[in-house]
Every structure is written in C-alpha cells, then in structure tokens.
Amino acid sequence: FPSGRNSEADPMVSLKLQGRLAASILKCGRSRIWLDPNETSDIGMANSRSNIRKLIKDGFIIRKPVNVHSRSRWRRIKAAKLKGRHSGPGKRRGTAEARMPTKTLWIRRQRVLRRLLRRYRDAKKIDKHMYRELYLKSKGGVFKNKRLLMEHIHKAKAVKQREKMIQDQMDAKKMKANAKREKLRAAETKRREKEKAADAKKSATTKK
C-alpha cells in the first residue's frame, strides 16, 4: 500500500488529524495507517471519530499488516552454534571461569551422580551401605562422570557377588566337614559302646 504520509505532502489537503484519529481507533501506530490517495477529499472532510469509522468500514482507511521480522537467519546461526561454530577466541568475552563457572559444572555433575545413586537404591540395585559409600566418594570427586560411577558399581557388585559365592562355598565345605566329623564321632561312640558292652559281658562270664 502507498503510505498515507504521501497524501499529507499534498499542499492542498492535510490529513494529519485523520491519520491520528484512525491510529487511535485501529489501535496501532501512525505509520501503519493507509489513507486512500484517491479519496483525499472525502477523507479530509472527516473530522470526527464516527466519520473515520465509516471510512474504515468503506475501506478508504486501512491498517497495514505488521512488517515481518524474519528469524530464519537467527535459526541458522543458532543451529551452527549448537554444532560449535562461531565460538572461537574472537567471539569470546570474559574468562573461561566467567563463561562457564567451575562451581556450576560441579553442581551439575553432583546432581547427575546423586540422581543415579537414588535411582539405583530405589530399584534395589545397591543397598543403603553401598549408597552411602558411593555418595561420599562422589562428594570427594572420585567419579568424573556417570559412566565411571556405573562401571564402579558394576565392578563392586561383581566383587561382592564373588566374595559371597566364595563365602557360600566355604560355609558349605565347613558344614560338610562338620557333618563328617559328627558322623565319625557317632561311629566312634558306637564302637566304644560296643567294646564296653563286650568287656562287661566278658567280665561277667569270667566271674561265673
């Protein structure tokens, strides 16, 4: 649309009042108001809001659409930045500590590790004793990331399972040895009782 300001440049007709009233009625800025250049005389006669509304209804005064502010360039640069572009020494303002504080990195790491420990404890993958041990190790900075913590948990569980298996084997061997010892003891007791009975019988025959 041609701008209404061009018609205001006509020395014969000033449409400043009409433009201001139209902007107020249509609730927009003056630059978005289009006044029909072919109807300047009719528009110039309108000096009230009701007349301006009638001209708007007839289509002699129009509110122009908002100018498009394209974000395609911003999206393109954003996608490149996500890939690591546009972040070289020339683009940096501030020290590395100011751009990404080590405290923030520490907080994020601790939250990740503690969330994993809570999830494993709730799923009964680790007991409360191992949870407390690994919690304190995480606080001490033993684990750099979640992968190392998971590997440590798997190794610790494997070691614990192996120790339990060895302990079970030792307990079974001990029980077997105890049973064998009891059997031998019972056999020895029975043999002694037999010998004692035989001696008693022998002494009884000799007395007769």
PDB file of N, CA, C and O in Angstrom, residues 151-204:
ATOM      1  N   GLU A 151      30.373 -47.956  36.013  1.00  0.00           N
ATOM      2  CA  GLU A 151      31.386 -49.003  35.921  1.00  0.00           C
ATOM      3  C   GLU A 151      31.856 -49.423  37.316  1.00  0.00           C
ATOM      4  O   GLU A 151      32.028 -50.623  37.590  1.00  0.00           O
ATOM      5  N   HIS A 152      32.044 -48.457  38.200  1.00  0.00           N
ATOM      6  CA  HIS A 152      32.472 -48.772  39.565  1.00  0.00           C
ATOM      7  C   HIS A 152      31.417 -49.613  40.280  1.00  0.00           C
ATOM      8  O   HIS A 152      31.748 -50.572  41.000  1.00  0.00           O
ATOM      9  N   ILE A 153      30.141 -49.260  40.082  1.00  0.00           N
ATOM     10  CA  ILE A 153      29.051 -50.018  40.723  1.00  0.00           C
ATOM     11  C   ILE A 153      29.039 -51.457  40.223  1.00  0.00           C
ATOM     12  O   ILE A 153      28.919 -52.411  41.009  1.00  0.00           O
ATOM     13  N   HIS A 154      29.181 -51.639  38.890  1.00  0.00           N
ATOM     14  CA  HIS A 154      29.160 -52.995  38.329  1.00  0.00           C
ATOM     15  C   HIS A 154      30.341 -53.817  38.867  1.00  0.00           C
ATOM     16  O   HIS A 154      30.182 -54.995  39.226  1.00  0.00           O
ATOM     17  N   LYS A 155      31.531 -53.185  38.920  1.00  0.00           N
ATOM     18  CA  LYS A 155      32.705 -53.902  39.436  1.00  0.00           C
ATOM     19  C   LYS A 155      32.525 -54.251  40.915  1.00  0.00           C
ATOM     20  O   LYS A 155      32.839 -55.369  41.345  1.00  0.00           O
ATOM     21  N   ALA A 156      32.019 -53.298  41.694  1.00  0.00           N
ATOM     22  CA  ALA A 156      31.825 -53.533  43.123  1.00  0.00           C
ATOM     23  C   ALA A 156      30.811 -54.649  43.356  1.00  0.00           C
ATOM     24  O   ALA A 156      30.997 -55.519  44.228  1.00  0.00           O
ATOM     25  N   LYS A 157      29.742 -54.640  42.548  1.00  0.00           N
ATOM     26  CA  LYS A 157      28.726 -55.699  42.693  1.00  0.00           C
ATOM     27  C   LYS A 157      29.301 -57.057  42.303  1.00  0.00           C
ATOM     28  O   LYS A 157      29.014 -58.081  42.939  1.00  0.00           O
ATOM     29  N   ALA A 158      30.150 -57.078  41.242  1.00  0.00           N
ATOM     30  CA  ALA A 158      30.771 -58.340  40.823  1.00  0.00           C
ATOM     31  C   ALA A 158      31.705 -58.864  41.913  1.00  0.00           C
ATOM     32  O   ALA A 158      31.700 -60.066  42.232  1.00  0.00           O
ATOM     33  N   VAL A 159      32.493 -57.949  42.507  1.00  0.00           N
ATOM     34  CA  VAL A 159      33.401 -58.363  43.590  1.00  0.00           C
ATOM     35  C   VAL A 159      32.597 -58.878  44.777  1.00  0.00           C
ATOM     36  O   VAL A 159      32.924 -59.918  45.377  1.00  0.00           O
ATOM     37  N   LYS A 160      31.517 -58.176  45.112  1.00  0.00           N
ATOM     38  CA  LYS A 160      30.690 -58.577  46.248  1.00  0.00           C
ATOM     39  C   LYS A 160      30.047 -59.944  45.995  1.00  0.00           C
ATOM     40  O   LYS A 160      29.990 -60.814  46.881  1.00  0.00           O
ATOM     41  N   GLN A 161      29.598 -60.137  44.746  1.00  0.00           N
ATOM     42  CA  GLN A 161      28.971 -61.421  44.404  1.00  0.00           C
ATOM     43  C   GLN A 161      29.993 -62.559  44.464  1.00  0.00           C
ATOM     44  O   GLN A 161      29.692 -63.664  44.932  1.00  0.00           O
ATOM     45  N   ARG A 162      31.226 -62.263  43.986  1.00  0.00           N
ATOM     46  CA  ARG A 162      32.272 -63.276  44.031  1.00  0.00           C
ATOM     47  C   ARG A 162      32.629 -63.627  45.471  1.00  0.00           C
ATOM     48  O   ARG A 162      32.786 -64.809  45.822  1.00  0.00           O
ATOM     49  N   GLU A 163      32.737 -62.608  46.317  1.00  0.00           N
ATOM     50  CA  GLU A 163      33.032 -62.858  47.724  1.00  0.00           C
ATOM     51  C   GLU A 163      31.919 -63.673  48.387  1.00  0.00           C
ATOM     52  O   GLU A 163      32.185 -64.576  49.189  1.00  0.00           O
ATOM     53  N   LYS A 164      30.671 -63.366  48.029  1.00  0.00           N
ATOM     54  CA  LYS A 164      29.542 -64.112  48.602  1.00  0.00           C
ATOM     55  C   LYS A 164      29.581 -65.571  48.149  1.00  0.00           C
ATOM     56  O   LYS A 164      29.331 -66.499  48.936  1.00  0.00           O
ATOM     57  N   MET A 165      29.918 -65.784  46.858  1.00  0.00           N
ATOM     58  CA  MET A 165      29.990 -67.138  46.342  1.00  0.00           C
ATOM     59  C   MET A 165      31.099 -67.927  47.041  1.00  0.00           C
ATOM     60  O   MET A 165      30.903 -69.082  47.442  1.00  0.00           O
ATOM     61  N   ILE A 166      32.266 -67.273  47.220  1.00  0.00           N
ATOM     62  CA  ILE A 166      33.375 -67.937  47.925  1.00  0.00           C
ATOM     63  C   ILE A 166      32.985 -68.242  49.363  1.00  0.00           C
ATOM     64  O   ILE A 166      33.261 -69.331  49.884  1.00  0.00           O
ATOM     65  N   GLN A 167      32.306 -67.276  50.015  1.00  0.00           N
ATOM     66  CA  GLN A 167      31.878 -67.490  51.398  1.00  0.00           C
ATOM     67  C   GLN A 167      30.874 -68.632  51.495  1.00  0.00           C
ATOM     68  O   GLN A 167      30.937 -69.471  52.406  1.00  0.00           O
ATOM     69  N   ASP A 168      29.950 -68.690  50.509  1.00  0.00           N
ATOM     70  CA  ASP A 168      28.970 -69.790  50.498  1.00  0.00           C
ATOM     71  C   ASP A 168      29.669 -71.141  50.317  1.00  0.00           C
ATOM     72  O   ASP A 168      29.310 -72.135  50.972  1.00  0.00           O
ATOM     73  N   GLN A 169      30.674 -71.158  49.412  1.00  0.00           N
ATOM     74  CA  GLN A 169      31.419 -72.406  49.207  1.00  0.00           C
ATOM     75  C   GLN A 169      32.152 -72.815  50.480  1.00  0.00           C
ATOM     76  O   GLN A 169      32.149 -74.001  50.858  1.00  0.00           O
ATOM     77  N   MET A 170      32.771 -71.836  51.145  1.00  0.00           N
ATOM     78  CA  MET A 170      33.474 -72.141  52.391  1.00  0.00           C
ATOM     79  C   MET A 170      32.506 -72.628  53.468  1.00  0.00           C
ATOM     80  O   MET A 170      32.792 -73.588  54.206  1.00  0.00           O
ATOM     81  N   ASP A 171      31.322 -71.986  53.541  1.00  0.00           N
ATOM     82  CA  ASP A 171      30.317 -72.410  54.525  1.00  0.00           C
ATOM     83  C   ASP A 171      29.837 -73.825  54.229  1.00  0.00           C
ATOM     84  O   ASP A 171      29.672 -74.652  55.149  1.00  0.00           O
ATOM     85  N   ALA A 172      29.616 -74.106  52.929  1.00  0.00           N
ATOM     86  CA  ALA A 172      29.167 -75.447  52.549  1.00  0.00           C
ATOM     87  C   ALA A 172      30.241 -76.484  52.879  1.00  0.00           C
ATOM     88  O   ALA A 172      29.946 -77.576  53.400  1.00  0.00           O
ATOM     89  N   LYS A 173      31.502 -76.138  52.604  1.00  0.00           N
ATOM     90  CA  LYS A 173      32.605 -77.054  52.908  1.00  0.00           C
ATOM     91  C   LYS A 173      32.719 -77.286  54.421  1.00  0.00           C
ATOM     92  O   LYS A 173      32.944 -78.414  54.891  1.00  0.00           O
ATOM     93  N   LYS A 174      32.529 -76.187  55.172  1.00  0.00           N
ATOM     94  CA  LYS A 174      32.603 -76.290  56.628  1.00  0.00           C
ATOM     95  C   LYS A 174      31.469 -77.169  57.170  1.00  0.00           C
ATOM     96  O   LYS A 174      31.676 -78.006  58.054  1.00  0.00           O
ATOM     97  N   MET A 175      30.264 -76.951  56.614  1.00  0.00           N
ATOM     98  CA  MET A 175      29.125 -77.771  57.047  1.00  0.00           C
ATOM     99  C   MET A 175      29.349 -79.241  56.721  1.00  0.00           C
ATOM    100  O   MET A 175      29.051 -80.142  57.516  1.00  0.00           O
ATOM    101  N   LYS A 176      29.935 -79.496  55.540  1.00  0.00           N
ATOM    102  CA  LYS A 176      30.211 -80.872  55.121  1.00  0.00           C
ATOM    103  C   LYS A 176      31.255 -81.512  56.068  1.00  0.00           C
ATOM    104  O   LYS A 176      31.113 -82.665  56.497  1.00  0.00           O
ATOM    105  N   ALA A 177      32.288 -80.719  56.402  1.00  0.00           N
ATOM    106  CA  ALA A 177      33.325 -81.221  57.311  1.00  0.00           C
ATOM    107  C   ALA A 177      32.740 -81.491  58.697  1.00  0.00           C
ATOM    108  O   ALA A 177      33.050 -82.505  59.341  1.00  0.00           O
ATOM    109  N   ASN A 178      31.875 -80.573  59.154  1.00  0.00           N
ATOM    110  CA  ASN A 178      31.238 -80.756  60.461  1.00  0.00           C
ATOM    111  C   ASN A 178      30.361 -82.005  60.480  1.00  0.00           C
ATOM    112  O   ASN A 178      30.364 -82.770  61.458  1.00  0.00           O
ATOM    113  N   ALA A 179      29.610 -82.196  59.352  1.00  0.00           N
ATOM    114  CA  ALA A 179      28.747 -83.384  59.276  1.00  0.00           C
ATOM    115  C   ALA A 179      29.584 -84.660  59.284  1.00  0.00           C
ATOM    116  O   ALA A 179      29.244 -85.651  59.958  1.00  0.00           O
ATOM    117  N   LYS A 180      30.700 -84.630  58.551  1.00  0.00           N
ATOM    118  CA  LYS A 180      31.587 -85.791  58.506  1.00  0.00           C
ATOM    119  C   LYS A 180      32.185 -86.066  59.895  1.00  0.00           C
ATOM    120  O   LYS A 180      32.275 -87.216  60.355  1.00  0.00           O
ATOM    121  N   ARG A 181      32.583 -84.954  60.579  1.00  0.00           N
ATOM    122  CA  ARG A 181      33.148 -85.104  61.909  1.00  0.00           C
ATOM    123  C   ARG A 181      32.123 -85.688  62.888  1.00  0.00           C
ATOM    124  O   ARG A 181      32.429 -86.562  63.705  1.00  0.00           O
ATOM    125  N   GLU A 182      30.883 -85.201  62.787  1.00  0.00           N
ATOM    126  CA  GLU A 182      29.815 -85.720  63.649  1.00  0.00           C
ATOM    127  C   GLU A 182      29.560 -87.202  63.377  1.00  0.00           C
ATOM    128  O   GLU A 182      29.350 -88.002  64.305  1.00  0.00           O
ATOM    129  N   LYS A 183      29.620 -87.553  62.091  1.00  0.00           N
ATOM    130  CA  LYS A 183      29.396 -88.956  61.709  1.00  0.00           C
ATOM    131  C   LYS A 183      30.505 -89.851  62.284  1.00  0.00           C
ATOM    132  O   LYS A 183      30.235 -90.927  62.852  1.00  0.00           O
ATOM    133  N   LEU A 184      31.755 -89.361  62.144  1.00  0.00           N
ATOM    134  CA  LEU A 184      32.877 -90.131  62.685  1.00  0.00           C
ATOM    135  C   LEU A 184      32.797 -90.229  64.205  1.00  0.00           C
ATOM    136  O   LEU A 184      33.064 -91.284  64.799  1.00  0.00           O
ATOM    137  N   ARG A 185      32.375 -89.118  64.837  1.00  0.00           N
ATOM    138  CA  ARG A 185      32.260 -89.104  66.284  1.00  0.00           C
ATOM    139  C   ARG A 185      31.172 -90.093  66.744  1.00  0.00           C
ATOM    140  O   ARG A 185      31.339 -90.823  67.727  1.00  0.00           O
ATOM    141  N   ALA A 186      30.058 -90.081  65.993  1.00  0.00           N
ATOM    142  CA  ALA A 186      28.961 -91.005  66.339  1.00  0.00           C
ATOM    143  C   ALA A 186      29.416 -92.462  66.157  1.00  0.00           C
ATOM    144  O   ALA A 186      29.114 -93.339  66.993  1.00  0.00           O
ATOM    145  N   ALA A 187      30.169 -92.711  65.062  1.00  0.00           N
ATOM    146  CA  ALA A 187      30.655 -94.070  64.812  1.00  0.00           C
ATOM    147  C   ALA A 187      31.640 -94.492  65.906  1.00  0.00           C
ATOM    148  O   ALA A 187      31.613 -95.642  66.397  1.00  0.00           O
ATOM    149  N   GLU A 188      32.505 -93.568  66.320  1.00  0.00           N
ATOM    150  CA  GLU A 188      33.477 -93.859  67.385  1.00  0.00           C
ATOM    151  C   GLU A 188      32.770 -94.149  68.706  1.00  0.00           C
ATOM    152  O   GLU A 188      33.121 -95.098  69.441  1.00  0.00           O
ATOM    153  N   THR A 189      31.720 -93.328  68.985  1.00  0.00           N
ATOM    154  CA  THR A 189      30.954 -93.540  70.228  1.00  0.00           C
ATOM    155  C   THR A 189      30.260 -94.898  70.211  1.00  0.00           C
ATOM    156  O   THR A 189      30.259 -95.643  71.217  1.00  0.00           O
ATOM    157  N   LYS A 190      29.703 -95.241  69.058  1.00  0.00           N
ATOM    158  CA  LYS A 190      29.024 -96.537  68.928  1.00  0.00           C
ATOM    159  C   LYS A 190      30.007 -97.694  69.100  1.00  0.00           C
ATOM    160  O   LYS A 190      29.726 -98.703  69.778  1.00  0.00           O
ATOM    161  N   ARG A 191      31.212 -97.537  68.504  1.00  0.00           N
ATOM    162  CA  ARG A 191      32.221 -98.580  68.610  1.00  0.00           C
ATOM    163  C   ARG A 191      32.676 -98.764  70.059  1.00  0.00           C
ATOM    164  O   ARG A 191      32.816 -99.901  70.546  1.00  0.00           O
ATOM    165  N   ARG A 192      32.848 -97.647  70.760  1.00  0.00           N
ATOM    166  CA  ARG A 192      33.271 -97.730  72.154  1.00  0.00           C
ATOM    167  C   ARG A 192      32.197 -98.389  73.032  1.00  0.00           C
ATOM    168  O   ARG A 192      32.506 -99.158  73.954  1.00  0.00           O
ATOM    169  N   GLU A 193      30.948 -98.011  72.717  1.00  0.00           N
ATOM    170  CA  GLU A 193      29.849 -98.629  73.477  1.00  0.00           C
ATOM    171  C   GLU A 193      29.824-100.143  73.254  1.00  0.00           C
ATOM    172  O   GLU A 193      29.595-100.926  74.198  1.00  0.00           O
ATOM    173  N   LYS A 194      30.068-100.553  72.004  1.00  0.00           N
ATOM    174  CA  LYS A 194      30.110-101.995  71.688  1.00  0.00           C
ATOM    175  C   LYS A 194      31.247-102.674  72.458  1.00  0.00           C
ATOM    176  O   LYS A 194      31.081-103.755  73.044  1.00  0.00           O
ATOM    177  N   GLU A 195      32.432-102.006  72.428  1.00  0.00           N
ATOM    178  CA  GLU A 195      33.588-102.572  73.147  1.00  0.00           C
ATOM    179  C   GLU A 195      33.311-102.672  74.652  1.00  0.00           C
ATOM    180  O   GLU A 195      33.657-103.663  75.319  1.00  0.00           O
ATOM    181  N   LYS A 196      32.675-101.625  75.152  1.00  0.00           N
ATOM    182  CA  LYS A 196      32.362-101.614  76.585  1.00  0.00           C
ATOM    183  C   LYS A 196      31.394-102.744  76.944  1.00  0.00           C
ATOM    184  O   LYS A 196      31.544-103.437  77.967  1.00  0.00           O
ATOM    185  N   ALA A 197      30.406-102.918  76.081  1.00  0.00           N
ATOM    186  CA  ALA A 197      29.416-103.988  76.315  1.00  0.00           C
ATOM    187  C   ALA A 197      30.089-105.358  76.240  1.00  0.00           C
ATOM    188  O   ALA A 197      29.807-106.274  77.043  1.00  0.00           O
ATOM    189  N   ALA A 198      31.004-105.479  75.260  1.00  0.00           N
ATOM    190  CA  ALA A 198      31.717-106.763  75.118  1.00  0.00           C
ATOM    191  C   ALA A 198      32.601-107.028  76.333  1.00  0.00           C
ATOM    192  O   ALA A 198      32.664-108.164  76.854  1.00  0.00           O
ATOM    193  N   ASP A 199      33.277-105.988  76.838  1.00  0.00           N
ATOM    194  CA  ASP A 199      34.120-106.156  78.027  1.00  0.00           C
ATOM    195  C   ASP A 199      33.283-106.537  79.253  1.00  0.00           C
ATOM    196  O   ASP A 199      33.674-107.387  80.080  1.00  0.00           O
ATOM    197  N   ALA A 200      32.117-105.891  79.372  1.00  0.00           N
ATOM    198  CA  ALA A 200      31.255-106.210  80.501  1.00  0.00           C
ATOM    199  C   ALA A 200      30.768-107.649  80.443  1.00  0.00           C
ATOM    200  O   ALA A 200      30.711-108.357  81.447  1.00  0.00           O
ATOM    201  N   LYS A 201      30.423-108.096  79.230  1.00  0.00           N
ATOM    202  CA  LYS A 201      29.943-109.457  79.059  1.00  0.00           C
ATOM    203  C   LYS A 201      31.063-110.466  79.360  1.00  0.00           C
ATOM    204  O   LYS A 201      30.879-111.516  80.003  1.00  0.00           O
ATOM    205  N   LYS A 202      32.275-110.083  78.926  1.00  0.00           N
ATOM    206  CA  LYS A 202      33.427-110.974  79.133  1.00  0.00           C
ATOM    207  C   LYS A 202      33.745-111.091  80.631  1.00  0.00           C
ATOM    208  O   LYS A 202      34.025-112.179  81.140  1.00  0.00           O
ATOM    209  N   SER A 203      33.706-109.951  81.319  1.00  0.00           N
ATOM    210  CA  SER A 203      33.998-109.984  82.767  1.00  0.00           C
ATOM    211  C   SER A 203      32.929-110.778  83.529  1.00  0.00           C
ATOM    212  O   SER A 203      33.205-111.459  84.530  1.00  0.00           O
ATOM    213  N   ALA A 204      31.693-110.684  83.048  1.00  0.00           N
ATOM    214  CA  ALA A 204      30.587-111.419  83.713  1.00  0.00           C
ATOM    215  C   ALA A 204      30.788-112.933  83.541  1.00  0.00           C
ATOM    216  O   ALA A 204      30.554-113.726  84.466  1.00  0.00           O
TER     217      ALA A 204
END
